XYZ file of C-alpha atoms in Angstrom:
312
model
C -11.398 3.942 5.476
C -11.623 6.692 7.623
C -14.262 9.227 7.197
C -13.018 12.580 5.558
C -13.597 15.923 6.872
C -17.344 17.203 6.485
C -16.131 20.242 4.748
C -14.022 18.137 2.102
C -15.309 18.547 -1.358
C -14.339 17.654 -4.837
C -13.198 20.246 -7.154
C -14.777 20.413 -10.398
C -13.818 17.430 -12.758
C -10.765 18.191 -14.566
C -11.916 16.672 -17.723
C -15.247 18.797 -17.550
C -12.837 21.658 -16.899
C -10.642 21.411 -19.818
C -13.597 20.864 -22.049
C -14.891 24.445 -21.633
C -12.065 26.656 -20.003
C -11.078 29.835 -21.490
C -8.491 30.767 -18.772
C -6.742 28.397 -16.351
C -7.800 28.612 -12.942
C -4.976 29.618 -10.743
C -4.712 26.366 -8.633
C -3.413 24.584 -11.708
C -0.705 26.881 -12.597
C 2.750 27.029 -11.608
C 3.919 29.645 -9.258
C 6.639 31.707 -11.280
C 9.449 30.851 -9.071
C 8.887 27.260 -10.075
C 8.922 27.655 -13.569
C 12.419 28.504 -13.993
C 11.699 30.768 -17.137
C 11.709 27.574 -19.313
C 9.215 25.125 -20.960
C 8.743 22.034 -18.812
C 10.850 20.126 -21.483
C 13.022 17.473 -20.276
C 16.448 16.499 -21.123
C 17.362 13.308 -23.129
C 18.801 10.805 -20.484
C 22.304 10.453 -20.985
C 22.080 6.654 -21.288
C 18.919 4.723 -22.031
C 16.668 3.756 -18.797
C 18.154 0.182 -17.902
C 15.678 -2.684 -19.182
C 15.770 -5.929 -17.152
C 14.869 -9.182 -18.485
C 12.816 -10.788 -15.647
C 13.074 -14.201 -16.985
C 17.317 -13.931 -16.276
C 16.677 -13.055 -12.671
C 18.237 -13.584 -10.347
C 20.288 -16.521 -12.294
C 22.437 -14.332 -14.733
C 25.010 -12.319 -13.148
C 24.911 -9.507 -15.807
C 21.319 -9.055 -15.267
C 21.468 -8.832 -11.594
C 24.225 -6.251 -12.257
C 22.053 -4.079 -14.423
C 19.196 -4.309 -11.882
C 21.979 -2.968 -9.034
C 23.174 -0.144 -11.648
C 19.421 0.926 -12.144
C 18.393 0.867 -8.535
C 21.367 3.128 -7.370
C 21.586 5.273 -10.458
C 17.970 6.054 -11.299
C 15.838 4.057 -9.008
C 13.267 3.146 -11.562
C 13.861 0.572 -14.740
C 11.842 -1.130 -17.336
C 11.193 -4.831 -17.449
C 10.640 -7.401 -20.277
C 9.416 -11.148 -20.352
C 7.595 -10.482 -17.498
C 4.738 -12.694 -18.098
C 1.925 -10.452 -18.876
C 0.501 -11.052 -22.214
C 0.329 -8.089 -24.691
C -3.552 -8.840 -25.272
C -4.085 -8.261 -21.538
C -2.015 -5.037 -21.092
C -3.795 -3.615 -24.195
C -7.389 -4.826 -22.797
C -6.199 -3.056 -19.417
C -5.080 0.158 -21.158
C -8.118 0.160 -23.493
C -10.585 -0.196 -20.646
C -8.974 2.376 -18.736
C -9.360 4.941 -21.542
C -12.941 3.829 -22.176
C -13.782 4.440 -18.700
C -12.563 7.970 -19.130
C -14.308 8.481 -22.214
C -17.582 7.939 -20.379
C -20.246 10.594 -19.362
C -19.648 11.990 -15.668
C -22.917 10.103 -14.649
C -21.541 6.808 -15.507
C -18.092 7.338 -14.206
C -19.545 8.368 -10.801
C -21.041 4.900 -10.538
C -17.439 3.608 -9.912
C -16.402 6.134 -7.750
C -14.601 5.694 -4.581
C -16.513 8.738 -2.765
C -19.984 8.088 -1.234
C -21.938 11.239 -0.287
C -19.060 13.533 -0.664
C -17.421 12.090 2.400
C -16.992 8.575 2.564
C -14.725 6.048 0.976
C -15.471 2.581 -0.633
C -13.284 -0.521 0.381
C -14.235 -1.885 -2.957
C -12.520 -0.126 -6.154
C -12.121 -0.439 -9.689
C -10.740 -4.183 -9.705
C -8.506 -5.438 -12.597
C -8.152 -8.592 -10.994
C -6.153 -10.850 -13.686
C -3.654 -7.948 -14.152
C -3.311 -7.525 -10.331
C -2.359 -11.212 -9.937
C 0.229 -11.041 -12.599
C 1.935 -7.854 -11.135
C 1.991 -9.745 -7.761
C 4.326 -12.294 -9.261
C 6.497 -9.534 -10.836
C 6.704 -7.707 -7.387
C 7.778 -11.211 -5.854
C 10.551 -11.688 -8.529
C 11.780 -8.161 -8.201
C 11.834 -8.008 -4.486
C 13.595 -11.315 -4.304
C 16.482 -10.214 -6.575
C 16.878 -6.730 -4.596
C 16.972 -8.534 -1.498
C 19.944 -10.591 -2.954
C 21.963 -7.763 -4.285
C 21.996 -6.564 -0.668
C 23.312 -9.938 0.475
C 20.020 -10.443 2.519
C 18.119 -13.546 2.636
C 15.826 -13.663 -0.500
C 12.547 -13.301 1.171
C 13.588 -10.450 3.567
C 11.465 -7.628 1.733
C 8.680 -9.898 0.956
C 8.521 -10.790 4.638
C 7.676 -7.062 5.400
C 4.274 -7.362 3.944
C 1.137 -8.914 5.814
C -2.388 -9.330 4.733
C -2.917 -6.053 5.966
C -0.548 -4.403 3.506
C -2.671 -2.444 0.766
C -2.235 -3.042 -3.034
C -3.444 0.333 -4.515
C -4.700 0.507 -7.957
C -4.386 3.989 -9.630
C -5.680 4.961 -13.201
C -4.553 8.410 -13.892
C -5.968 10.269 -17.196
C -4.263 13.581 -18.374
C -6.281 15.606 -20.872
C -4.799 18.005 -23.295
C -3.853 21.470 -21.525
C -3.461 24.513 -23.618
C -0.460 25.858 -21.432
C 1.911 22.891 -20.918
C 4.649 25.567 -20.287
C 3.047 26.333 -16.948
C 0.926 23.344 -15.843
C 2.277 20.058 -14.552
C 0.108 16.832 -15.050
C 1.424 15.793 -11.518
C 3.619 18.011 -9.617
C 7.191 16.620 -8.336
C 7.366 13.906 -5.616
C 8.790 10.530 -4.690
C 6.287 7.592 -4.154
C 5.321 6.378 -1.019
C 5.258 2.385 -0.369
C 7.543 -0.153 -1.481
C 7.434 -0.314 -5.038
C 5.104 0.761 -7.956
C 4.323 -0.992 -11.327
C 3.432 1.442 -14.028
C 1.791 0.663 -17.267
C 1.651 3.504 -19.412
C 0.123 5.057 -22.802
C 2.589 3.927 -25.721
C 2.307 7.103 -27.621
C 3.049 10.161 -25.244
C 5.970 10.563 -23.281
C 5.477 12.921 -20.199
C 7.065 11.161 -17.302
C 9.876 12.978 -15.952
C 12.646 11.924 -13.393
C 15.055 14.186 -11.506
C 18.733 13.416 -11.505
C 21.487 15.535 -10.306
C 19.526 18.534 -10.581
C 18.332 18.122 -13.934
C 14.685 16.908 -15.445
C 14.977 13.973 -17.891
C 12.118 12.636 -19.725
C 11.500 8.935 -19.572
C 10.740 7.222 -22.974
C 7.744 5.156 -23.644
C 8.000 1.492 -24.762
C 5.237 -0.475 -26.102
C 4.020 -3.086 -23.685
C 7.095 -2.724 -21.490
C 6.362 -1.904 -17.690
C 8.062 0.792 -15.634
C 9.244 -0.075 -12.319
C 9.620 2.818 -9.771
C 11.367 2.384 -6.466
C 9.289 3.791 -3.522
C 10.430 5.620 0.126
C 10.057 2.658 2.070
C 12.307 0.659 0.169
C 15.083 3.557 0.050
C 14.651 3.312 3.976
C 14.781 -0.439 4.315
C 18.029 -0.414 1.804
C 19.610 2.171 4.199
C 19.889 4.661 1.037
C 21.532 1.877 -1.260
C 18.551 2.010 -3.476
C 17.005 5.250 -4.091
C 13.314 6.536 -4.507
C 13.436 9.058 -7.248
C 11.844 12.310 -7.777
C 9.651 12.714 -10.768
C 6.636 14.535 -12.055
C 4.297 14.324 -15.127
C 4.453 17.413 -17.638
C 1.228 18.204 -19.578
C 0.565 17.911 -23.552
C -1.274 20.343 -25.769
C -2.321 18.104 -27.897
C -2.662 14.392 -26.614
C -4.392 12.713 -23.807
C -2.236 10.296 -21.626
C -3.328 7.421 -19.484
C -1.641 5.560 -16.948
C -1.986 2.687 -14.572
C 0.038 2.134 -11.425
C 0.256 -0.682 -8.887
C 1.435 0.400 -5.435
C 2.441 -1.891 -2.931
C 2.623 -0.552 0.434
C 2.839 -2.065 4.086
C 0.480 -2.451 6.898
C -0.227 0.742 8.628
C 0.738 -0.201 12.003
C 4.228 -1.706 10.674
C 7.292 -0.112 11.800
C 9.812 0.016 9.085
C 13.318 1.186 9.029
C 17.043 0.201 7.502
C 17.451 -3.760 7.500
C 19.546 -4.511 10.809
C 22.138 -6.888 8.380
C 22.932 -3.857 6.434
C 23.995 -1.797 9.548
C 27.683 -1.790 10.739
C 30.325 0.770 12.249
C 31.090 1.839 8.988
C 27.506 1.959 7.991
C 25.253 3.274 10.391
C 21.444 3.892 9.912
C 20.737 6.865 7.761
C 17.284 6.758 8.461
C 14.979 6.618 11.727
C 12.275 3.830 12.083
C 8.681 5.194 11.435
C 5.338 3.371 11.616
C 3.531 3.355 8.275
C 0.512 5.238 9.428
C 2.783 8.140 10.854
C 4.640 8.276 7.363
C 1.434 8.442 5.340
C -0.082 10.959 8.092
C 2.910 13.361 6.499
C 2.869 12.390 3.402
C -0.064 14.746 1.733
C 1.120 17.834 3.780
C 4.654 17.325 2.444
C 3.284 16.860 -1.011
C 1.319 20.396 -0.741
C 4.483 22.106 0.374
C 6.843 20.284 -2.281
C 9.062 18.593 0.468
C 9.202 14.687 1.262
C 8.635 12.727 4.333
C 11.937 11.104 3.654
C 14.067 13.964 4.206
C 12.297 14.172 7.787
C 13.440 10.419 8.437
C 17.054 11.123 7.818
C 19.241 10.686 10.562
């Protein structure tokens, strides 16, 4: 990957910081105008997060209807009967927690950062889990294409051998002031979709809908599927990429493992041509993946979305 700027340096590791901090550093504290005068407590969902049985897709019409409602209403959903054994999910989660429990010197042996400026190509690989989540991606994207009356392989055909799959393991330490600190600020995901394995004991993910934040409940050994910005564009806004955040917890640690599926940096993506007609013109302009990614972190820092800049 590209060399980072020479002046770029990692801040102090959050785990180290949390262990000895007496006063929160200002960079982690939400600005007063973003707190809205209340604790960062989400509302209970008006309806349960849709649970999709992958073994019934795409054959059963009622399961496809549930999937469509989830994609249009929330942009995320839970999946069961996904083919990943309970023991494998437990092993992956336990290994992730064990990693973050090691001393800093041991963790740095797996760092993606070398000499403060270079990224390694090889990372923390979980090959068996990665292989099985790839199958889940195929089942879901095929079903999504058929919901739009596209060829079943349409979305899968957007991926090339240069399309990145990113494994991201996040570990959130307890925070003494969860009323003014977020675990992860509000954003929508880049890429096509993400498959998330979360800690069974801590509900911290919140999703924004109609101006309100809702807490996404945790279900043991159930995977959460989150739609990314690329899919919202390719579906011409029929499927939504949800804005979400992670809140802090004053007592418990939380670990999550996400698989992000992106597109070739040189690929231009836009609304599927077969979805466009006189009564349904393109709602987004086309853009190369690398141009989208070039603006992603700048928009993230400002609290805005690249997706909004693509709207026609």
